[in-house]
CSV table of N, CA and C in Angstrom, one decimal:
chain,number,residue,atom,x,y,z
A,1,MET,N,-4.0,-39.1,-27.7
A,1,MET,CA,-5.3,-39.5,-28.4
A,1,MET,C,-5.9,-40.7,-27.7
A,2,PRO,N,-7.2,-40.7,-27.4
A,2,PRO,CA,-7.8,-41.9,-26.8
A,2,PRO,C,-7.7,-43.1,-27.7
A,3,SER,N,-7.7,-44.2,-27.2
A,3,SER,CA,-7.6,-45.4,-28.0
A,3,SER,C,-8.8,-45.7,-28.8
A,4,ASN,N,-10.0,-45.2,-28.4
A,4,ASN,CA,-11.2,-45.5,-29.1
A,4,ASN,C,-11.5,-44.4,-30.1
A,5,ALA,N,-10.6,-43.4,-30.3
A,5,ALA,CA,-10.8,-42.3,-31.2
A,5,ALA,C,-10.5,-42.8,-32.6
A,6,ILE,N,-11.3,-42.3,-33.6
A,6,ILE,CA,-11.1,-42.7,-35.0
A,6,ILE,C,-10.0,-41.7,-35.6
A,7,GLN,N,-9.0,-42.3,-36.2
A,7,GLN,CA,-7.9,-41.5,-36.8
A,7,GLN,C,-8.4,-41.1,-38.2
A,8,SER,N,-8.0,-39.8,-38.6
A,8,SER,CA,-8.4,-39.3,-39.9
A,8,SER,C,-7.6,-40.2,-41.0
A,9,TYR,N,-8.2,-40.1,-42.2
A,9,TYR,CA,-7.5,-40.9,-43.3
A,9,TYR,C,-6.1,-40.4,-43.6
A,10,ALA,N,-6.0,-39.0,-43.6
A,10,ALA,CA,-4.6,-38.5,-43.8
A,10,ALA,C,-3.6,-38.9,-42.7
A,11,GLY,N,-4.1,-39.1,-41.5
A,11,GLY,CA,-3.2,-39.5,-40.4
A,11,GLY,C,-2.7,-40.9,-40.6
A,12,ARG,N,-3.4,-41.7,-41.4
A,12,ARG,CA,-3.0,-43.1,-41.6
A,12,ARG,C,-2.1,-43.3,-42.8
A,13,LEU,N,-1.9,-42.2,-43.6
A,13,LEU,CA,-1.0,-42.3,-44.7
A,13,LEU,C,0.4,-42.5,-44.3
A,14,ASN,N,1.2,-43.2,-45.2
A,14,ASN,CA,2.6,-43.3,-44.9
A,14,ASN,C,3.3,-41.9,-45.1
A,15,LYS,N,4.6,-41.8,-44.7
A,15,LYS,CA,5.2,-40.5,-44.7
A,15,LYS,C,5.4,-39.9,-46.1
A,16,LYS,N,5.7,-40.8,-47.1
A,16,LYS,CA,5.8,-40.3,-48.5
A,16,LYS,C,4.5,-39.8,-49.0
A,17,ASP,N,3.5,-40.5,-48.8
A,17,ASP,CA,2.1,-40.1,-49.3
A,17,ASP,C,1.7,-38.9,-48.6
A,18,LYS,N,2.0,-38.7,-47.3
A,18,LYS,CA,1.6,-37.4,-46.6
A,18,LYS,C,2.3,-36.2,-47.3
A,19,VAL,N,3.6,-36.4,-47.6
A,19,VAL,CA,4.3,-35.3,-48.2
A,19,VAL,C,3.7,-35.0,-49.6
A,20,MET,N,3.5,-36.0,-50.4
A,20,MET,CA,2.9,-35.8,-51.7
A,20,MET,C,1.5,-35.2,-51.6
A,21,THR,N,0.7,-35.7,-50.7
A,21,THR,CA,-0.7,-35.1,-50.6
A,21,THR,C,-0.6,-33.7,-50.2
A,22,LEU,N,0.1,-33.4,-49.1
A,22,LEU,CA,0.2,-32.0,-48.7
A,22,LEU,C,0.8,-31.0,-49.7
A,23,THR,N,1.7,-31.5,-50.5
A,23,THR,CA,2.3,-30.7,-51.5
A,23,THR,C,1.3,-30.4,-52.6
A,24,ALA,N,0.5,-31.5,-53.0
A,24,ALA,CA,-0.5,-31.3,-54.0
A,24,ALA,C,-1.6,-30.3,-53.5
A,25,LEU,N,-2.1,-30.5,-52.3
A,25,LEU,CA,-3.2,-29.6,-51.8
A,25,LEU,C,-2.7,-28.2,-51.6
A,26,SER,N,-1.5,-28.0,-51.1
A,26,SER,CA,-1.1,-26.6,-50.8
A,26,SER,C,-0.4,-25.9,-52.0
A,27,GLY,N,0.2,-26.7,-52.9
A,27,GLY,CA,0.9,-26.1,-54.0
A,27,GLY,C,2.4,-26.1,-53.8
A,28,GLU,N,2.9,-25.9,-52.6
A,28,GLU,CA,4.3,-25.9,-52.3
A,28,GLU,C,4.5,-26.3,-50.8
A,29,PHE,N,5.4,-27.3,-50.6
A,29,PHE,CA,5.7,-27.7,-49.3
A,29,PHE,C,7.0,-27.2,-48.8
A,30,PRO,N,7.1,-26.5,-47.7
A,30,PRO,CA,8.3,-26.0,-47.2
A,30,PRO,C,9.2,-27.0,-46.5
A,31,TYR,N,10.5,-26.9,-46.6
A,31,TYR,CA,11.4,-27.8,-46.0
A,31,TYR,C,11.2,-27.9,-44.5
A,32,SER,N,10.9,-26.8,-43.9
A,32,SER,CA,10.8,-26.7,-42.4
A,32,SER,C,9.6,-27.6,-41.9
A,33,GLU,N,8.7,-28.0,-42.7
A,33,GLU,CA,7.5,-28.7,-42.2
A,33,GLU,C,7.7,-30.2,-42.1
A,34,PHE,N,8.8,-30.7,-42.6
A,34,PHE,CA,9.1,-32.2,-42.5
A,34,PHE,C,9.1,-32.6,-41.0
A,35,GLU,N,9.7,-31.8,-40.2
A,35,GLU,CA,9.8,-32.1,-38.7
A,35,GLU,C,8.4,-32.2,-38.1
A,36,ARG,N,7.5,-31.4,-38.6
A,36,ARG,CA,6.1,-31.4,-38.0
A,36,ARG,C,5.4,-32.7,-38.4
A,37,LEU,N,5.8,-33.4,-39.4
A,37,LEU,CA,5.3,-34.6,-39.8
A,37,LEU,C,6.0,-35.8,-39.2
A,38,ASN,N,6.9,-35.5,-38.3
A,38,ASN,CA,7.7,-36.6,-37.6
A,38,ASN,C,8.6,-37.3,-38.6
A,39,ILE,N,9.2,-36.5,-39.5
A,39,ILE,CA,10.1,-37.0,-40.5
A,39,ILE,C,11.5,-36.4,-40.2
A,40,SER,N,12.5,-37.2,-39.9
A,40,SER,CA,13.8,-36.7,-39.6
A,40,SER,C,14.4,-36.0,-40.8
A,41,SER,N,15.4,-35.1,-40.6
A,41,SER,CA,16.0,-34.4,-41.7
A,41,SER,C,16.6,-35.3,-42.7
A,42,SER,N,17.3,-36.4,-42.2
A,42,SER,CA,17.9,-37.3,-43.2
A,42,SER,C,16.9,-38.0,-44.0
A,43,TYR,N,15.8,-38.5,-43.3
A,43,TYR,CA,14.8,-39.2,-44.1
A,43,TYR,C,14.0,-38.2,-45.0
A,44,GLY,N,13.9,-37.0,-44.6
A,44,GLY,CA,13.3,-36.0,-45.5
A,44,GLY,C,14.1,-35.8,-46.7
A,45,LYS,N,15.4,-35.7,-46.6
A,45,LYS,CA,16.3,-35.6,-47.7
A,45,LYS,C,16.1,-36.7,-48.7
A,46,LEU,N,16.0,-37.9,-48.1
A,46,LEU,CA,15.9,-39.1,-48.9
A,46,LEU,C,14.6,-39.1,-49.7
A,47,ILE,N,13.5,-38.7,-49.0
A,47,ILE,CA,12.2,-38.6,-49.7
A,47,ILE,C,12.3,-37.6,-50.8
A,48,ARG,N,12.8,-36.5,-50.5
A,48,ARG,CA,12.9,-35.4,-51.6
A,48,ARG,C,13.7,-35.9,-52.8
A,49,HIS,N,14.9,-36.6,-52.5
A,49,HIS,CA,15.7,-37.1,-53.5
A,49,HIS,C,15.0,-38.1,-54.4
A,50,ASN,N,14.3,-39.0,-53.8
A,50,ASN,CA,13.5,-40.0,-54.5
A,50,ASN,C,12.5,-39.4,-55.4
A,51,PHE,N,11.8,-38.3,-54.9
A,51,PHE,CA,10.8,-37.6,-55.7
A,51,PHE,C,11.4,-36.9,-56.8
A,52,TYR,N,12.6,-36.3,-56.6
A,52,TYR,CA,13.3,-35.6,-57.7
A,52,TYR,C,13.7,-36.6,-58.8
A,53,ASN,N,14.3,-37.7,-58.4
A,53,ASN,CA,14.7,-38.7,-59.4
A,53,ASN,C,13.6,-39.3,-60.2
A,54,ASP,N,12.4,-39.4,-59.6
A,54,ASP,CA,11.2,-39.9,-60.3
A,54,ASP,C,10.5,-38.9,-61.1
A,55,GLY,N,11.0,-37.6,-61.0
A,55,GLY,CA,10.4,-36.5,-61.8
A,55,GLY,C,9.1,-36.1,-61.3
A,56,LEU,N,8.7,-36.4,-60.0
A,56,LEU,CA,7.4,-36.0,-59.5
A,56,LEU,C,7.4,-34.6,-58.8
A,57,MET,N,8.6,-34.2,-58.3
A,57,MET,CA,8.7,-32.9,-57.6
A,57,MET,C,10.0,-32.2,-58.1
A,58,LYS,N,10.0,-30.9,-57.8
A,58,LYS,CA,11.2,-30.1,-58.1
A,58,LYS,C,11.4,-29.1,-56.9
A,59,ARG,N,12.6,-28.7,-56.8
A,59,ARG,CA,13.0,-27.8,-55.7
A,59,ARG,C,12.6,-26.4,-56.0
A,60,THR,N,12.4,-25.6,-55.0
A,60,THR,CA,12.1,-24.2,-55.2
A,60,THR,C,13.0,-23.4,-54.2
A,61,TYR,N,13.6,-22.4,-54.7
A,61,TYR,CA,14.4,-21.5,-53.9
A,61,TYR,C,14.1,-20.1,-54.2
A,62,SER,N,14.3,-19.2,-53.3
A,62,SER,CA,14.2,-17.8,-53.6
A,62,SER,C,15.2,-16.9,-52.8
A,63,LYS,N,15.4,-15.7,-53.2
A,63,LYS,CA,16.3,-14.8,-52.5
A,63,LYS,C,16.0,-14.6,-51.1
A,64,ASN,N,14.7,-14.6,-50.7
A,64,ASN,CA,14.2,-14.3,-49.4
A,64,ASN,C,14.2,-15.5,-48.5
A,65,GLY,N,14.7,-16.6,-48.9
A,65,GLY,CA,14.9,-17.8,-48.0
A,65,GLY,C,13.8,-18.8,-48.0
A,66,LEU,N,12.8,-18.6,-48.9
A,66,LEU,CA,11.7,-19.6,-49.0
A,66,LEU,C,12.3,-20.8,-49.8
A,67,LYS,N,12.3,-21.9,-49.1
A,67,LYS,CA,12.8,-23.2,-49.7
A,67,LYS,C,11.7,-24.2,-49.6
A,68,GLY,N,11.4,-24.9,-50.7
A,68,GLY,CA,10.4,-25.9,-50.6
A,68,GLY,C,10.4,-26.8,-51.8
A,69,ILE,N,9.4,-27.6,-51.9
A,69,ILE,CA,9.2,-28.5,-53.1
A,69,ILE,C,7.8,-28.3,-53.6
A,70,ARG,N,7.7,-28.5,-54.9
A,70,ARG,CA,6.4,-28.5,-55.5
A,70,ARG,C,6.3,-29.6,-56.6
A,71,LEU,N,5.1,-29.9,-56.9
A,71,LEU,CA,4.8,-31.0,-57.9
A,71,LEU,C,5.2,-30.6,-59.3
A,72,THR,N,5.7,-31.5,-60.1
A,72,THR,CA,5.9,-31.3,-61.5
A,72,THR,C,4.6,-31.7,-62.2
A,73,ASN,N,4.5,-31.4,-63.5
A,73,ASN,CA,3.3,-31.8,-64.2
A,73,ASN,C,3.1,-33.3,-64.2
A,74,ARG,N,4.2,-34.0,-64.2
A,74,ARG,CA,4.1,-35.5,-64.2
A,74,ARG,C,3.5,-35.9,-62.8
A,75,GLY,N,3.9,-35.3,-61.8
A,75,GLY,CA,3.4,-35.6,-60.4
A,75,GLY,C,2.0,-35.3,-60.3
A,76,LYS,N,1.5,-34.2,-60.9
A,76,LYS,CA,0.1,-33.8,-60.8
A,76,LYS,C,-0.7,-34.8,-61.6
A,77,GLU,N,-0.3,-35.2,-62.8
A,77,GLU,CA,-1.0,-36.1,-63.6
A,77,GLU,C,-1.2,-37.5,-62.9
A,78,ARG,N,-0.1,-37.9,-62.3
A,78,ARG,CA,-0.1,-39.2,-61.6
A,78,ARG,C,-1.2,-39.2,-60.4
A,79,LEU,N,-1.2,-38.1,-59.7
A,79,LEU,CA,-2.2,-38.0,-58.6
A,79,LEU,C,-3.6,-37.9,-59.1
A,80,LYS,N,-3.8,-37.1,-60.2
A,80,LYS,CA,-5.1,-37.0,-60.8
A,80,LYS,C,-5.6,-38.3,-61.3
A,81,GLN,N,-4.8,-39.2,-61.8
A,81,GLN,CA,-5.2,-40.5,-62.3
A,81,GLN,C,-5.5,-41.4,-61.2
A,82,LYS,N,-4.6,-41.4,-60.1
A,82,LYS,CA,-4.8,-42.3,-59.0
A,82,LYS,C,-6.0,-41.9,-58.1
A,83,PHE,N,-6.2,-40.6,-57.8
A,83,PHE,CA,-7.2,-40.2,-56.9
A,83,PHE,C,-8.0,-39.0,-57.6
A,84,PRO,N,-8.8,-39.3,-58.6
A,84,PRO,CA,-9.5,-38.2,-59.3
A,84,PRO,C,-10.4,-37.3,-58.4
A,85,GLU,N,-11.1,-37.9,-57.4
A,85,GLU,CA,-12.0,-37.1,-56.6
A,85,GLU,C,-11.2,-36.2,-55.6
A,86,ARG,N,-10.0,-36.6,-55.2
A,86,ARG,CA,-9.2,-35.8,-54.3
A,86,ARG,C,-8.4,-34.7,-55.0
A,87,PHE,N,-7.8,-35.1,-56.1
A,87,PHE,CA,-6.9,-34.1,-56.8
A,87,PHE,C,-7.4,-33.7,-58.1
A,88,GLY,N,-8.7,-33.8,-58.4
A,88,GLY,CA,-9.3,-33.4,-59.7
A,88,GLY,C,-9.2,-31.9,-59.9
A,89,HIS,N,-9.1,-31.1,-58.9
A,89,HIS,CA,-9.1,-29.7,-59.0
A,89,HIS,C,-7.8,-29.0,-58.7
A,90,ILE,N,-6.7,-29.8,-58.9
A,90,ILE,CA,-5.4,-29.2,-58.7
A,90,ILE,C,-5.1,-28.2,-59.8
A,91,ALA,N,-4.9,-27.0,-59.4
A,91,ALA,CA,-4.7,-25.9,-60.4
A,91,ALA,C,-3.2,-25.8,-60.7
A,92,ASP,N,-2.9,-25.0,-61.7
A,92,ASP,CA,-1.5,-24.7,-62.0
A,92,ASP,C,-1.0,-23.7,-61.0
A,93,LYS,N,-0.4,-24.1,-59.9
A,93,LYS,CA,0.0,-23.1,-58.9
A,93,LYS,C,1.5,-22.8,-59.0
A,94,ASN,N,2.1,-23.0,-60.1
A,94,ASN,CA,3.5,-22.9,-60.3
A,94,ASN,C,3.9,-21.5,-60.6
A,95,ARG,N,3.2,-20.5,-60.1
A,95,ARG,CA,3.7,-19.1,-60.3
A,95,ARG,C,4.7,-18.8,-59.2
A,96,THR,N,5.7,-18.0,-59.6
A,96,THR,CA,6.8,-17.8,-58.7
A,96,THR,C,6.9,-16.5,-57.9
A,97,GLU,N,5.8,-15.7,-57.9
A,97,GLU,CA,5.8,-14.5,-57.1
A,97,GLU,C,6.0,-14.9,-55.7
A,98,THR,N,6.8,-14.1,-55.0
A,98,THR,CA,7.1,-14.4,-53.6
A,98,THR,C,5.8,-14.4,-52.7
A,99,SER,N,4.9,-13.5,-53.0
A,99,SER,CA,3.6,-13.5,-52.1
A,99,SER,C,2.8,-14.8,-52.4
A,100,ARG,N,2.7,-15.2,-53.6
A,100,ARG,CA,2.0,-16.5,-53.9
A,100,ARG,C,2.7,-17.7,-53.2
A,101,ARG,N,4.0,-17.7,-53.3
A,101,ARG,CA,4.8,-18.8,-52.7
A,101,ARG,C,4.6,-18.8,-51.2
A,102,TYR,N,4.7,-17.6,-50.6
A,102,TYR,CA,4.5,-17.5,-49.2
A,102,TYR,C,3.1,-18.0,-48.8
A,103,ARG,N,2.1,-17.6,-49.5
A,103,ARG,CA,0.7,-18.1,-49.2
A,103,ARG,C,0.6,-19.6,-49.3
A,104,ARG,N,1.2,-20.2,-50.4
A,104,ARG,CA,1.1,-21.6,-50.6
A,104,ARG,C,1.8,-22.3,-49.4
A,105,GLN,N,2.9,-21.8,-48.9
A,105,GLN,CA,3.6,-22.4,-47.8
A,105,GLN,C,2.8,-22.3,-46.5
A,106,LEU,N,2.1,-21.2,-46.4
A,106,LEU,CA,1.2,-21.1,-45.2
A,106,LEU,C,0.1,-22.1,-45.3
A,107,PHE,N,-0.5,-22.4,-46.5
A,107,PHE,CA,-1.5,-23.4,-46.6
A,107,PHE,C,-0.9,-24.8,-46.2
A,108,ALA,N,0.4,-25.1,-46.6
A,108,ALA,CA,1.0,-26.3,-46.2
A,108,ALA,C,1.1,-26.4,-44.7
A,109,LYS,N,1.5,-25.3,-44.0
A,109,LYS,CA,1.6,-25.3,-42.6
A,109,LYS,C,0.2,-25.5,-41.9
A,110,THR,N,-0.8,-24.9,-42.5
A,110,THR,CA,-2.2,-25.2,-42.0
A,110,THR,C,-2.5,-26.6,-42.1
A,111,TYR,N,-2.3,-27.2,-43.3
A,111,TYR,CA,-2.6,-28.7,-43.4
A,111,TYR,C,-1.8,-29.5,-42.5
A,112,CYS,N,-0.5,-29.2,-42.2
A,112,CYS,CA,0.2,-29.9,-41.2
A,112,CYS,C,-0.4,-29.8,-39.8
A,113,SER,N,-0.9,-28.6,-39.5
A,113,SER,CA,-1.5,-28.4,-38.2
A,113,SER,C,-2.8,-29.3,-38.1
A,114,LEU,N,-3.6,-29.3,-39.2
A,114,LEU,CA,-4.8,-30.1,-39.2
A,114,LEU,C,-4.5,-31.5,-39.1
A,115,LEU,N,-3.4,-32.0,-39.8
A,115,LEU,CA,-3.0,-33.4,-39.7
A,115,LEU,C,-2.6,-33.8,-38.3
A,116,ASN,N,-1.8,-32.9,-37.7
A,116,ASN,CA,-1.4,-33.2,-36.3
A,116,ASN,C,-2.5,-33.1,-35.3
A,117,ALA,N,-3.6,-32.3,-35.6
A,117,ALA,CA,-4.7,-32.3,-34.7
A,117,ALA,C,-5.7,-33.4,-35.1
A,118,ASP,N,-5.4,-34.2,-36.1
A,118,ASP,CA,-6.3,-35.3,-36.5
A,118,ASP,C,-7.7,-34.8,-37.0
A,119,ILE,N,-7.6,-33.7,-37.8
A,119,ILE,CA,-8.8,-33.2,-38.4
A,119,ILE,C,-8.8,-33.6,-39.8
A,120,GLU,N,-9.9,-34.1,-40.3
A,120,GLU,CA,-10.0,-34.6,-41.7
A,120,GLU,C,-10.1,-33.4,-42.6
A,121,PHE,N,-9.3,-33.4,-43.7
A,121,PHE,CA,-9.3,-32.3,-44.6
A,121,PHE,C,-9.3,-32.7,-46.1
A,122,LEU,N,-9.1,-34.0,-46.3
A,122,LEU,CA,-9.1,-34.5,-47.7
A,122,LEU,C,-10.4,-34.5,-48.4
A,123,PRO,N,-10.6,-33.9,-49.6
A,123,PRO,CA,-11.9,-33.7,-50.2
A,123,PRO,C,-12.7,-35.0,-50.3
A,124,ASP,N,-12.1,-36.1,-50.7
A,124,ASP,CA,-12.9,-37.3,-50.9
A,124,ASP,C,-13.1,-38.1,-49.6
A,125,LYS,N,-12.6,-37.7,-48.5
A,125,LYS,CA,-12.8,-38.4,-47.3
A,125,LYS,C,-13.7,-37.7,-46.3
A,126,LYS,N,-14.2,-36.5,-46.6
A,126,LYS,CA,-15.1,-35.8,-45.7
A,126,LYS,C,-16.5,-36.1,-46.1
A,127,PRO,N,-17.4,-36.1,-45.0
A,127,PRO,CA,-18.8,-36.2,-45.4
A,127,PRO,C,-19.3,-35.0,-46.0
A,128,PHE,N,-20.2,-35.2,-47.0
A,128,PHE,CA,-20.8,-34.0,-47.7
A,128,PHE,C,-21.9,-33.4,-46.8
A,129,ILE,N,-21.7,-32.2,-46.5
A,129,ILE,CA,-22.6,-31.6,-45.5
A,129,ILE,C,-23.7,-30.6,-46.0
A,130,PHE,N,-23.7,-30.4,-47.3
A,130,PHE,CA,-24.6,-29.5,-47.9
A,130,PHE,C,-25.8,-30.3,-48.5
A,131,ALA,N,-26.9,-29.6,-48.8
A,131,ALA,CA,-28.2,-30.3,-49.1
A,131,ALA,C,-28.1,-30.9,-50.5
A,132,ARG,N,-27.2,-30.5,-51.4
A,132,ARG,CA,-27.2,-31.1,-52.7
A,132,ARG,C,-25.7,-31.2,-53.2
A,133,ARG,N,-25.5,-32.1,-54.1
A,133,ARG,CA,-24.2,-32.3,-54.7
A,133,ARG,C,-24.1,-31.4,-56.0
A,134,HIS,N,-22.9,-31.2,-56.3
A,134,HIS,CA,-22.6,-30.3,-57.5
A,134,HIS,C,-23.2,-31.0,-58.8
A,135,LYS,N,-23.8,-30.2,-59.6
A,135,LYS,CA,-24.4,-30.6,-60.9
A,135,LYS,C,-25.4,-31.7,-60.8
A,136,GLN,N,-26.1,-31.8,-59.7
A,136,GLN,CA,-27.2,-32.8,-59.6
A,136,GLN,C,-28.5,-32.0,-59.5
A,137,SER,N,-29.6,-32.6,-59.9
A,137,SER,CA,-30.9,-31.9,-59.8
A,137,SER,C,-31.2,-31.8,-58.3
A,138,TYR,N,-31.9,-30.8,-57.9
A,138,TYR,CA,-32.1,-30.6,-56.5
A,138,TYR,C,-33.5,-29.9,-56.4
A,139,GLU,N,-34.1,-30.1,-55.2
A,139,GLU,CA,-35.4,-29.5,-54.9
A,139,GLU,C,-35.2,-28.2,-54.1
A,140,VAL,N,-34.1,-28.1,-53.4
A,140,VAL,CA,-33.9,-27.0,-52.5
A,140,VAL,C,-33.2,-25.9,-53.3
A,141,VAL,N,-33.7,-24.7,-53.1
A,141,VAL,CA,-33.2,-23.5,-53.9
A,141,VAL,C,-31.8,-23.1,-53.3
A,142,TYR,N,-31.6,-23.1,-52.0
A,142,TYR,CA,-30.4,-22.7,-51.4
A,142,TYR,C,-29.7,-23.9,-50.7
A,143,PRO,N,-28.4,-23.9,-50.6
A,143,PRO,CA,-27.7,-25.0,-50.0
A,143,PRO,C,-27.9,-24.9,-48.5
A,144,LEU,N,-28.1,-26.1,-47.9
A,144,LEU,CA,-28.4,-26.2,-46.5
A,144,LEU,C,-27.3,-26.9,-45.8
A,145,LEU,N,-26.8,-26.5,-44.7
A,145,LEU,CA,-25.8,-27.2,-43.9
A,145,LEU,C,-26.4,-28.3,-43.1
A,146,LYS,N,-26.0,-29.5,-43.3
A,146,LYS,CA,-26.6,-30.7,-42.7
A,146,LYS,C,-25.6,-31.1,-41.6
A,147,ILE,N,-25.7,-30.6,-40.4
A,147,ILE,CA,-24.8,-31.0,-39.3
A,147,ILE,C,-25.0,-32.4,-38.9
A,148,SER,N,-26.2,-33.0,-39.1
A,148,SER,CA,-26.4,-34.3,-38.7
A,148,SER,C,-25.6,-35.4,-39.5
A,149,ARG,N,-25.1,-35.0,-40.7
A,149,ARG,CA,-24.3,-35.9,-41.5
A,149,ARG,C,-22.9,-36.0,-41.0
A,150,LEU,N,-22.4,-35.2,-40.1
A,150,LEU,CA,-21.1,-35.2,-39.6
A,150,LEU,C,-20.9,-36.3,-38.6
A,151,SER,N,-19.7,-36.9,-38.6
A,151,SER,CA,-19.4,-38.0,-37.6
A,151,SER,C,-18.9,-37.3,-36.4
A,152,ASP,N,-18.3,-38.1,-35.5
A,152,ASP,CA,-17.8,-37.5,-34.2
A,152,ASP,C,-16.5,-36.8,-34.4
A,153,MET,N,-15.9,-36.9,-35.6
A,153,MET,CA,-14.6,-36.3,-35.9
A,153,MET,C,-14.7,-34.9,-36.4
A,154,PRO,N,-13.8,-34.0,-36.1
A,154,PRO,CA,-13.8,-32.7,-36.6
A,154,PRO,C,-13.4,-32.8,-38.1
A,155,VAL,N,-14.0,-31.8,-38.9
A,155,VAL,CA,-13.8,-31.8,-40.3
A,155,VAL,C,-13.5,-30.4,-40.8
A,156,PHE,N,-12.5,-30.2,-41.7
A,156,PHE,CA,-12.2,-28.9,-42.2
A,156,PHE,C,-12.6,-28.8,-43.7
A,157,TYR,N,-13.3,-27.8,-44.0
A,157,TYR,CA,-13.7,-27.5,-45.4
A,157,TYR,C,-13.1,-26.2,-45.9
A,158,ASP,N,-12.3,-26.3,-46.9
A,158,ASP,CA,-11.6,-25.1,-47.4
A,158,ASP,C,-12.4,-24.4,-48.5
A,159,SER,N,-11.8,-23.4,-49.1
A,159,SER,CA,-12.5,-22.6,-50.1
A,159,SER,C,-12.7,-23.4,-51.4
A,160,MET,N,-11.8,-24.4,-51.7
A,160,MET,CA,-12.0,-25.1,-52.9
A,160,MET,C,-13.2,-26.1,-52.8
A,161,ASP,N,-13.5,-26.6,-51.6
A,161,ASP,CA,-14.6,-27.4,-51.3
A,161,ASP,C,-15.9,-26.6,-51.5
A,162,ILE,N,-15.9,-25.4,-51.0
A,162,ILE,CA,-17.0,-24.5,-51.1
A,162,ILE,C,-17.2,-24.1,-52.6
A,163,LYS,N,-16.1,-23.8,-53.3
A,163,LYS,CA,-16.2,-23.3,-54.6
A,163,LYS,C,-16.8,-24.4,-55.6
A,164,TYR,N,-16.3,-25.6,-55.5
A,164,TYR,CA,-16.7,-26.6,-56.5
A,164,TYR,C,-18.0,-27.3,-56.1
A,165,GLU,N,-18.4,-27.3,-54.9
A,165,GLU,CA,-19.6,-27.9,-54.5
A,165,GLU,C,-20.8,-27.0,-54.6
A,166,LEU,N,-20.5,-25.7,-54.3
A,166,LEU,CA,-21.6,-24.7,-54.3
A,166,LEU,C,-21.4,-23.6,-55.3
A,167,GLU,N,-20.8,-23.9,-56.4
A,167,GLU,CA,-20.5,-22.8,-57.4
A,167,GLU,C,-21.7,-22.1,-57.9
A,168,ASP,N,-22.9,-22.6,-57.8
A,168,ASP,CA,-24.0,-21.9,-58.3
A,168,ASP,C,-24.4,-20.8,-57.3
A,169,PHE,N,-23.9,-20.9,-56.1
A,169,PHE,CA,-24.4,-20.0,-55.0
A,169,PHE,C,-23.3,-19.1,-54.5
A,170,VAL,N,-22.1,-19.3,-54.8
A,170,VAL,CA,-21.0,-18.5,-54.3
A,170,VAL,C,-20.2,-17.9,-55.5
A,171,GLN,N,-19.6,-16.7,-55.3
A,171,GLN,CA,-18.9,-16.1,-56.4
A,171,GLN,C,-17.5,-15.7,-55.8
A,172,GLN,N,-16.4,-16.0,-56.6
A,172,GLN,CA,-15.1,-15.7,-56.2
A,172,GLN,C,-14.9,-14.2,-56.4
A,173,ILE,N,-14.2,-13.6,-55.4
A,173,ILE,CA,-14.0,-12.1,-55.5
A,173,ILE,C,-12.5,-11.9,-55.5
A,174,GLY,N,-11.9,-11.4,-56.5
A,174,GLY,CA,-10.5,-11.0,-56.6
A,174,GLY,C,-9.6,-12.1,-56.2
A,175,ASN,N,-9.7,-13.3,-56.7
A,175,ASN,CA,-8.9,-14.5,-56.4
A,175,ASN,C,-8.8,-14.7,-54.9
A,176,SER,N,-9.9,-14.4,-54.2
A,176,SER,CA,-9.9,-14.6,-52.7
A,176,SER,C,-10.1,-16.1,-52.4
A,177,THR,N,-9.3,-16.6,-51.5
A,177,THR,CA,-9.4,-18.0,-51.1
A,177,THR,C,-9.4,-18.1,-49.6
A,178,ASN,N,-10.2,-17.3,-49.0
A,178,ASN,CA,-10.2,-17.2,-47.5
A,178,ASN,C,-11.4,-17.8,-46.8
A,179,SER,N,-12.3,-18.4,-47.5
A,179,SER,CA,-13.5,-19.0,-46.9
A,179,SER,C,-13.1,-20.4,-46.4
A,180,LYS,N,-13.3,-20.6,-45.2
A,180,LYS,CA,-13.0,-21.9,-44.6
A,180,LYS,C,-14.0,-22.2,-43.5
A,181,ILE,N,-14.3,-23.5,-43.3
A,181,ILE,CA,-15.2,-24.0,-42.3
A,181,ILE,C,-14.6,-25.1,-41.5
A,182,LEU,N,-14.6,-25.0,-40.2
A,182,LEU,CA,-14.1,-26.0,-39.4
A,182,LEU,C,-15.3,-26.5,-38.5
A,183,CYS,N,-15.7,-27.7,-38.8
A,183,CYS,CA,-16.9,-28.3,-38.0
A,183,CYS,C,-16.3,-29.2,-37.0
A,184,ILE,N,-16.6,-28.9,-35.7
A,184,ILE,CA,-16.2,-29.7,-34.6
A,184,ILE,C,-17.3,-30.4,-33.9
């Protein structure tokens, strides 16, 4: 990375906060992704152990080999109180069906890739690129993409950003969460 490049906010977090943030945003963080965050296996075990003892996270296992960690209700509430704009829309993602767990772990892998590519993805740290904010009066009938508001950094907008900011104009279809925007 060039020395004059601006690092994303998530890239500047310490290792424990990265794990907590990625777990909250994805719903479940797989054990295999600790290495992608430059966390050794022994330090990863220590982080997990500390989170378990504090009651913030719990282990998840399944017959098909999916191993990971997810937030407890106590961990969710702590994050919502500390960062309401970032984690205000954390849903109850603690369903245990294998397909849901697999999808949540894929989200965590995607967030790790975005973090390693230094692409901003945290909801409260991204520039708002649409013509109006949620629940504000507006003069424009349709949302407009304002590319001029973007900085020189790439930014990733996921389906939750689109859903909560543009809920008057978009409709969820069959629990679909596939809409994503990457602005480079």
